[in-house]
Structures are given as structure tokens and as C-alpha cells.
Amino acid sequence: MELLDGRPETAEGRLPREIRTYDYLDRLGIVYQRTDHERADNMEACNEIDAVLGVIICKNLFLCNRQQTDFYLLMMPGDKKFKTKELSSQINSSRLSFASPEDMLKYLDIEPGAVSIMGLMNDHDHAVRLLIDEDVLKDEFIGCHPCVCTSSLKIRTKDIVDTFLPSTGHSYETVHLVGED
């Protein structure tokens, strides 16, 4: 793995959703670095990717309420534990659970393992509420996937908040997760 500037030289062997992500970021003038890798199925692999990027990739969870009428994308530090009760009380939604892979594909055009804030560019109906743990916002950079789990990006948090999110028509809610037992 190596850290590269910008998009791949060729689209060969890459999914259209990944190329659309690069096109979107490039249109916005957002500078990013990228590393390509195998699917990360364990923490050791994730740690290797983080080391190449020089940033910790956020834990991104796609959640829904029990009725599956409200959908949430939660960004939180990878080292925090997720507790539904802790989040539910902050967003006034009980019975949070993981949304289905079908809903993930429908709303974000992303498959399991590749959940990322980049998927919001595909949520044209604004069906997904973005929740960001306050600790994520403190970091200079955000690490995320370009809608596939075989590449990872390093982008300035300021560019995500000030340029990317407004371009998608999404705002975010800051949440405070303790994540301790």
C-alpha cells in the first residue's frame, strides 16, 4: 500500500460508484489522498490502512429506527464502542438497529463494508440524517471509503464540512458518545 494523490490513473477494474466519487470530489475542488488495498476484514488490516493514510478511518454505521422509516449515518472514532441507548436519547429515536444492506444500497449506493460519508452524494432525497461524534470533528482529517471497501481516502475535515456536505444538501448533527462500558 502507498499513499497517492487524487484519483487513480485509470478506471479499469473499478466500480462506477468509486469513479463517481472521484468525479464528485474533483468537481468540488476537494484535495484528497488515496490508498488502494484488499478488503479489510479485521482490525490488523484496518490499522495498516490507517498507518498509510496517517489518520484513523472513522467507524461509519448505517442505522434505522424500528419502523425502518428513519435512517441515520453515524460517524464515530473507530476506538469507541457503539451503544444504541446512548445515541437514541440524543436524537429522540428509540430502538435503533443496523439498516439492511438493501436500504444501504437504495439510499447511499454503498454495500456493507464500504459505508462512508461519500455515500451522501447519492442520497438525493435526503432520506439519511448524518450524525457525527464530536471527536471526529476535532481531527484535521477524515479517513473514509470512496463508496467501495478496496480504497480509502484522506480528506480535510474542513473540506467535508464546508464544501462536500453543502454540495449534497446535507447538514449534520453533532453527537456526544462516551462509548465506555
Short mmCIF file of C-alpha atoms in Angstrom, two decimals:
data_model
loop_
_atom_site.label_atom_id
_atom_site.label_comp_id
_atom_site.label_asym_id
_atom_site.label_seq_id
_atom_site.Cartn_x
_atom_site.Cartn_y
_atom_site.Cartn_z
CA MET A 1 0.00 0.00 0.00
CA GLU A 2 1.11 3.51 -0.73
CA LEU A 3 -0.39 6.96 -0.30
CA LEU A 4 -1.28 8.53 -3.64
CA ASP A 5 -2.57 11.98 -4.56
CA GLY A 6 -6.02 12.09 -6.12
CA ARG A 7 -7.86 9.66 -8.33
CA PRO A 8 -6.48 6.53 -9.98
CA GLU A 9 -4.88 6.98 -13.40
CA THR A 10 -7.42 4.65 -14.97
CA ALA A 11 -10.95 3.48 -14.21
CA GLU A 12 -10.10 -0.06 -15.29
CA GLY A 13 -11.16 -2.65 -12.71
CA ARG A 14 -13.00 -0.08 -10.60
CA LEU A 15 -16.71 0.13 -9.88
CA PRO A 16 -18.69 3.06 -11.34
CA ARG A 17 -19.67 4.21 -7.82
CA GLU A 18 -15.99 4.65 -6.93
CA ILE A 19 -15.26 6.66 -10.09
CA ARG A 20 -18.35 8.83 -9.45
CA THR A 21 -16.92 9.61 -6.00
CA TYR A 22 -13.64 10.85 -7.51
CA ASP A 23 -15.55 12.82 -10.16
CA TYR A 24 -17.66 14.45 -7.45
CA LEU A 25 -14.69 15.40 -5.27
CA ASP A 26 -12.74 16.69 -8.27
CA ARG A 27 -15.70 18.83 -9.42
CA LEU A 28 -15.80 20.40 -5.95
CA GLY A 29 -12.05 21.03 -5.99
CA ILE A 30 -11.54 18.94 -2.86
CA VAL A 31 -7.97 17.69 -2.47
CA TYR A 32 -7.64 14.11 -1.25
CA GLN A 33 -5.13 11.33 -0.94
CA ARG A 34 -5.89 7.69 -1.62
CA THR A 35 -4.60 4.23 -0.90
CA ASP A 36 -5.78 1.03 -2.55
CA HIS A 37 -5.94 -2.18 -0.55
CA GLU A 38 -7.64 -5.50 -0.09
CA ARG A 39 -10.94 -5.59 1.76
CA ALA A 40 -10.14 -5.03 5.44
CA ASP A 41 -11.86 -7.78 7.41
CA ASN A 42 -10.03 -7.37 10.72
CA MET A 43 -8.56 -4.68 12.95
CA GLU A 44 -4.99 -5.52 11.96
CA ALA A 45 -5.77 -4.76 8.30
CA CYS A 46 -7.60 -1.56 9.32
CA ASN A 47 -4.60 -0.46 11.37
CA GLU A 48 -2.31 -0.96 8.36
CA ILE A 49 -4.57 1.23 6.22
CA ASP A 50 -4.72 3.88 8.97
CA ALA A 51 -0.91 3.91 9.14
CA VAL A 52 -0.61 4.50 5.38
CA LEU A 53 -3.21 7.30 5.49
CA GLY A 54 -1.78 8.82 8.65
CA VAL A 55 -5.32 9.09 10.02
CA ILE A 56 -7.78 6.81 11.75
CA ILE A 57 -10.64 5.82 9.48
CA CYS A 58 -13.97 6.62 11.08
CA LYS A 59 -16.37 3.93 12.10
CA ASN A 60 -19.41 4.52 9.88
CA LEU A 61 -22.68 2.90 10.89
CA PHE A 62 -25.86 2.93 8.81
CA LEU A 63 -28.76 2.78 11.24
CA CYS A 64 -32.55 2.92 11.22
CA ASN A 65 -35.45 3.07 13.63
CA ARG A 66 -37.60 0.01 14.30
CA GLN A 67 -40.17 1.00 11.67
CA GLN A 68 -37.40 1.46 9.09
CA THR A 69 -38.72 4.93 8.26
CA ASP A 70 -35.81 7.00 9.61
CA PHE A 71 -32.23 6.37 8.51
CA TYR A 72 -29.00 7.63 10.05
CA LEU A 73 -25.36 7.61 9.08
CA LEU A 74 -23.25 7.75 12.23
CA MET A 75 -19.56 8.71 12.04
CA MET A 76 -17.59 7.97 15.17
CA PRO A 77 -13.99 7.23 16.14
CA GLY A 78 -13.06 3.63 15.45
CA ASP A 79 -11.89 3.09 19.00
CA LYS A 80 -15.24 3.98 20.62
CA LYS A 81 -17.87 1.36 21.37
CA PHE A 82 -21.30 2.00 19.93
CA LYS A 83 -24.21 1.91 22.35
CA THR A 84 -27.65 2.37 20.87
CA LYS A 85 -29.15 3.67 24.11
CA GLU A 86 -26.55 6.43 24.34
CA LEU A 87 -27.32 7.65 20.82
CA SER A 88 -31.09 7.08 20.88
CA SER A 89 -31.63 9.56 23.69
CA GLN A 90 -29.69 12.27 21.83
CA ILE A 91 -31.64 12.00 18.59
CA ASN A 92 -35.05 11.12 20.07
CA SER A 93 -35.29 7.82 18.26
CA SER A 94 -35.83 4.60 20.12
CA ARG A 95 -34.98 1.12 19.01
CA LEU A 96 -32.10 1.90 16.69
CA SER A 97 -30.66 -1.01 14.76
CA PHE A 98 -28.46 -1.59 11.75
CA ALA A 99 -30.23 -0.86 8.48
CA SER A 100 -30.43 -3.57 5.86
CA PRO A 101 -27.93 -3.95 3.02
CA GLU A 102 -30.84 -3.28 0.64
CA ASP A 103 -31.54 0.10 2.26
CA MET A 104 -27.82 0.89 2.26
CA LEU A 105 -27.73 0.31 -1.48
CA LYS A 106 -31.02 2.14 -2.05
CA TYR A 107 -30.13 5.33 -0.18
CA LEU A 108 -26.33 5.54 -0.34
CA ASP A 109 -25.40 3.29 -3.29
CA ILE A 110 -22.99 1.50 -0.94
CA GLU A 111 -22.62 -2.13 0.06
CA PRO A 112 -21.72 -3.47 3.52
CA GLY A 113 -18.09 -2.88 4.41
CA ALA A 114 -17.90 0.36 2.42
CA VAL A 115 -20.22 2.64 4.41
CA SER A 116 -18.93 6.18 4.12
CA ILE A 117 -19.95 9.81 4.24
CA MET A 118 -19.24 9.83 0.50
CA GLY A 119 -22.49 7.90 0.02
CA LEU A 120 -24.45 11.05 0.88
CA MET A 121 -23.74 12.31 -2.64
CA ASN A 122 -26.16 9.56 -3.76
CA ASP A 123 -28.91 10.45 -1.26
CA HIS A 124 -30.75 12.92 -3.50
CA ASP A 125 -33.97 12.73 -1.46
CA HIS A 126 -32.14 13.49 1.80
CA ALA A 127 -33.56 10.40 3.48
CA VAL A 128 -30.46 9.92 5.65
CA ARG A 129 -29.60 12.08 8.67
CA LEU A 130 -25.89 12.50 9.29
CA LEU A 131 -24.71 12.19 12.89
CA ILE A 132 -21.07 12.96 13.69
CA ASP A 133 -19.45 12.29 17.04
CA GLU A 134 -17.79 15.47 18.31
CA ASP A 135 -14.38 13.77 18.47
CA VAL A 136 -14.41 13.16 14.70
CA LEU A 137 -14.85 16.89 14.12
CA LYS A 138 -11.76 17.67 16.22
CA ASP A 139 -9.42 15.86 13.83
CA GLU A 140 -7.81 17.73 10.92
CA PHE A 141 -8.50 14.86 8.52
CA ILE A 142 -11.20 12.27 7.98
CA GLY A 143 -10.43 8.83 6.61
CA CYS A 144 -13.23 7.22 4.59
CA HIS A 145 -14.02 4.92 1.69
CA PRO A 146 -14.89 6.20 -1.79
CA CYS A 147 -18.09 4.07 -1.78
CA VAL A 148 -16.05 0.86 -2.11
CA CYS A 149 -14.11 -1.07 0.53
CA THR A 150 -10.94 -1.58 -1.51
CA SER A 151 -9.74 2.04 -1.39
CA SER A 152 -9.56 4.62 1.37
CA LEU A 153 -9.33 8.40 1.26
CA LYS A 154 -7.78 11.08 3.45
CA ILE A 155 -9.68 14.37 3.25
CA ARG A 156 -9.55 17.53 5.36
CA THR A 157 -12.44 17.62 7.83
CA LYS A 158 -12.99 21.27 6.92
CA ASP A 159 -13.49 20.31 3.24
CA ILE A 160 -16.07 17.70 4.23
CA VAL A 161 -18.00 20.10 6.47
CA ASP A 162 -17.68 23.32 4.45
CA THR A 163 -17.75 22.04 0.86
CA PHE A 164 -18.81 18.41 0.47
CA LEU A 165 -21.85 18.37 2.78
CA PRO A 166 -23.37 21.63 1.48
CA SER A 167 -22.98 20.36 -2.09
CA THR A 168 -25.03 17.26 -1.20
CA GLY A 169 -27.69 19.32 0.59
CA HIS A 170 -26.99 17.52 3.87
CA SER A 171 -26.24 19.04 7.23
CA TYR A 172 -25.07 17.16 10.28
CA GLU A 173 -25.89 16.83 13.94
CA THR A 174 -23.06 16.64 16.44
CA VAL A 175 -23.47 13.85 18.99
CA HIS A 176 -21.50 13.02 22.12
CA LEU A 177 -20.69 9.35 22.51
CA VAL A 178 -18.78 8.16 25.55
CA GLY A 179 -18.54 4.60 24.31
CA GLU A 180 -17.33 3.14 27.58
CA ASP A 181 -18.63 0.14 29.47
#
